[in-house]
C-alpha positions in Angstrom: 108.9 289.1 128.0 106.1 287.1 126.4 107.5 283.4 127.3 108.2 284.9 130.9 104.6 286.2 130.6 103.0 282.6 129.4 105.2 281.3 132.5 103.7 283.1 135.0 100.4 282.9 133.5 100.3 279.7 133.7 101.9 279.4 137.1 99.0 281.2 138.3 96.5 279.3 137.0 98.2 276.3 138.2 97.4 278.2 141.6 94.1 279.0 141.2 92.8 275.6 140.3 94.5 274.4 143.3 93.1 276.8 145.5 89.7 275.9 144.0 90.4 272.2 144.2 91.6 272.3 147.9 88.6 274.9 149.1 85.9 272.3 147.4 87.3 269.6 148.9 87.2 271.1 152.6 83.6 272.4 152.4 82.4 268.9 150.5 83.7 267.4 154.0 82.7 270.0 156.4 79.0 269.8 154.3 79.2 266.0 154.7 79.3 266.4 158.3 77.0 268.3 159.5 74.8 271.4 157.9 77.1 274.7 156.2 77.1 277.6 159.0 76.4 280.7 157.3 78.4 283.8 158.2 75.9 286.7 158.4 77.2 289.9 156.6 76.1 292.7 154.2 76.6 291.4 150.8 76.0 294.2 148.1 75.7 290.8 145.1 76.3 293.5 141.6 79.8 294.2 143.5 80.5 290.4 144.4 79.1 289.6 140.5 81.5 292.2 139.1 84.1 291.1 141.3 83.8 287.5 139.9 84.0 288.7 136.8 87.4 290.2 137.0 88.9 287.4 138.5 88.2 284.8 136.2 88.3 287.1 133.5 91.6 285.4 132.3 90.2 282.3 132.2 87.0 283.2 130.0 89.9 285.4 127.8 91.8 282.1 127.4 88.8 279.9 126.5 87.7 282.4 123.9 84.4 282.8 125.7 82.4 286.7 126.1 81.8 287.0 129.7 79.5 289.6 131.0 77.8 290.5 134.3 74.0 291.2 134.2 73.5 292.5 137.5 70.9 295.6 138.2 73.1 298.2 140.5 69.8 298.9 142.5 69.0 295.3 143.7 69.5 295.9 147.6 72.0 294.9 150.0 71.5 291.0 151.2 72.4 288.8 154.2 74.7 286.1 153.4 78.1 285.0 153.2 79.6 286.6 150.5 83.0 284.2 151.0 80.2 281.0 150.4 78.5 282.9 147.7 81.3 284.1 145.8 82.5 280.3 145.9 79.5 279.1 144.5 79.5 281.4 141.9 82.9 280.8 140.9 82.1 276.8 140.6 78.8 277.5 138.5 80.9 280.2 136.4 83.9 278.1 135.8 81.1 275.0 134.9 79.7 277.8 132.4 83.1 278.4 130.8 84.3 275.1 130.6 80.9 274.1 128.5 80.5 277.3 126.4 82.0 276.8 122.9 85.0 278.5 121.7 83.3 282.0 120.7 80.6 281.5 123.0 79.3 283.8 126.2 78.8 283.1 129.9 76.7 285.4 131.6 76.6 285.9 135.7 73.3 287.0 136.5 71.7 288.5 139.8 68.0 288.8 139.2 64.8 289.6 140.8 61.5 286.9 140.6 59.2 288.3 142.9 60.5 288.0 146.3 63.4 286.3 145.7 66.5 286.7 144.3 68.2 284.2 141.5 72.4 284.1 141.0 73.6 282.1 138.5 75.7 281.4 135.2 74.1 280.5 132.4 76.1 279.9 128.8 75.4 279.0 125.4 77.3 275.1 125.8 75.3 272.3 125.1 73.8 271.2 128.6 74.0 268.0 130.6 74.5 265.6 127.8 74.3 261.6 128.7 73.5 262.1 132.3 70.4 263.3 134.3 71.5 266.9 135.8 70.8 266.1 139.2 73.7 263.7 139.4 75.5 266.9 138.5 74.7 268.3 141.7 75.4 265.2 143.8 78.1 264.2 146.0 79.0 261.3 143.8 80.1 261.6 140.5 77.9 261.7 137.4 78.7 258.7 134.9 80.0 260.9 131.9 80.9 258.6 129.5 83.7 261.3 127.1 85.0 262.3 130.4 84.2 266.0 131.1 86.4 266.0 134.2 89.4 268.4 133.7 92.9 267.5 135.7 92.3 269.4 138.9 89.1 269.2 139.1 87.3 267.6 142.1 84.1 267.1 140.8 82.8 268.6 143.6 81.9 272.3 142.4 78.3 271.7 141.8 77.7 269.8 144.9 79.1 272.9 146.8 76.6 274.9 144.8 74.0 273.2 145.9 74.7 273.0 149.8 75.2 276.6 149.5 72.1 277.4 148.3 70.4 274.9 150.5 72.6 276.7 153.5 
């Protein structure tokens, strides 16, 4: 039944942020410490993308927000750690949704520049307004003056983006 529905919705939401909040938390401390050890392993990145996708699906649904994968299926298998990745990604795309407008779109992307190989979000919000974006990605907290930070939230996601991609 639909309240029963909304319930457990929310209920595992609820979850989700707290899984989110807790796994931030340990790898801000463990990156704190001493340099992120990478687990070597196959990843195949349009599969991890879509993956994402589907899992925070809900969320975009809920914010009102188009979210689509732009991935090319040929892009070869890479080495990484596809638990680290997919954590990154999930901070960037949850930072996407959380600035895209009502109506808006986020987009994960895997694409090719030359040798290398980009992963990102990217959405149509209005950017880092009233603080230089590097503090975004910073262990400390940016000075946002309309306070952007959502209850749950550790402020930690893109710092953990960062050392990923550093790792």
């Amino acid at each position: 039944e639909a309240p029963m529905a909304a319930a457990l919705s929310q209920i595992s939401d609820t979850c989700e942020r707290l899984n989110l909040y807790l796994a931030n938390v340990l790898t801000a401390a463990e990156a704190e410490g001493a340099p992120i050890v990478l687990a070597k392993e196959v990843v195949l990145v349009p599969g991890l993308l879509h993956e994402l996708a589907e899992r925070i699906e809900p969320l975009a649904q809920r914010r009102r927000v188009a979210l689509t994968v732009d991935a090319d299926a040929s892009l070869p298998p890479i080495q990484g750690d596809a638990a680290l990745l997919e954590r990154a990604l999930w901070n960037l795309a949850a930072n996407a949704l959380a600035a895209a407008p009502a109506g808006g779109r986020v987009v994960l992307f895997a694409r090719r520049r030359e040798s290398e190989l980009h992963l990102g979000a990217e959405d149509d919000g209005p950017g880092f307004v009233g603080f230089d974006p590097a503090q975004a990605f910073s262990r400390e907290r940016p000075k946002v003056k309309h306070g952007s930070y959502r209850a749950g939230s550790s402020g930690l996601g893109l710092f953990i983006v960062a050392r990923v991609a550093e790792a």
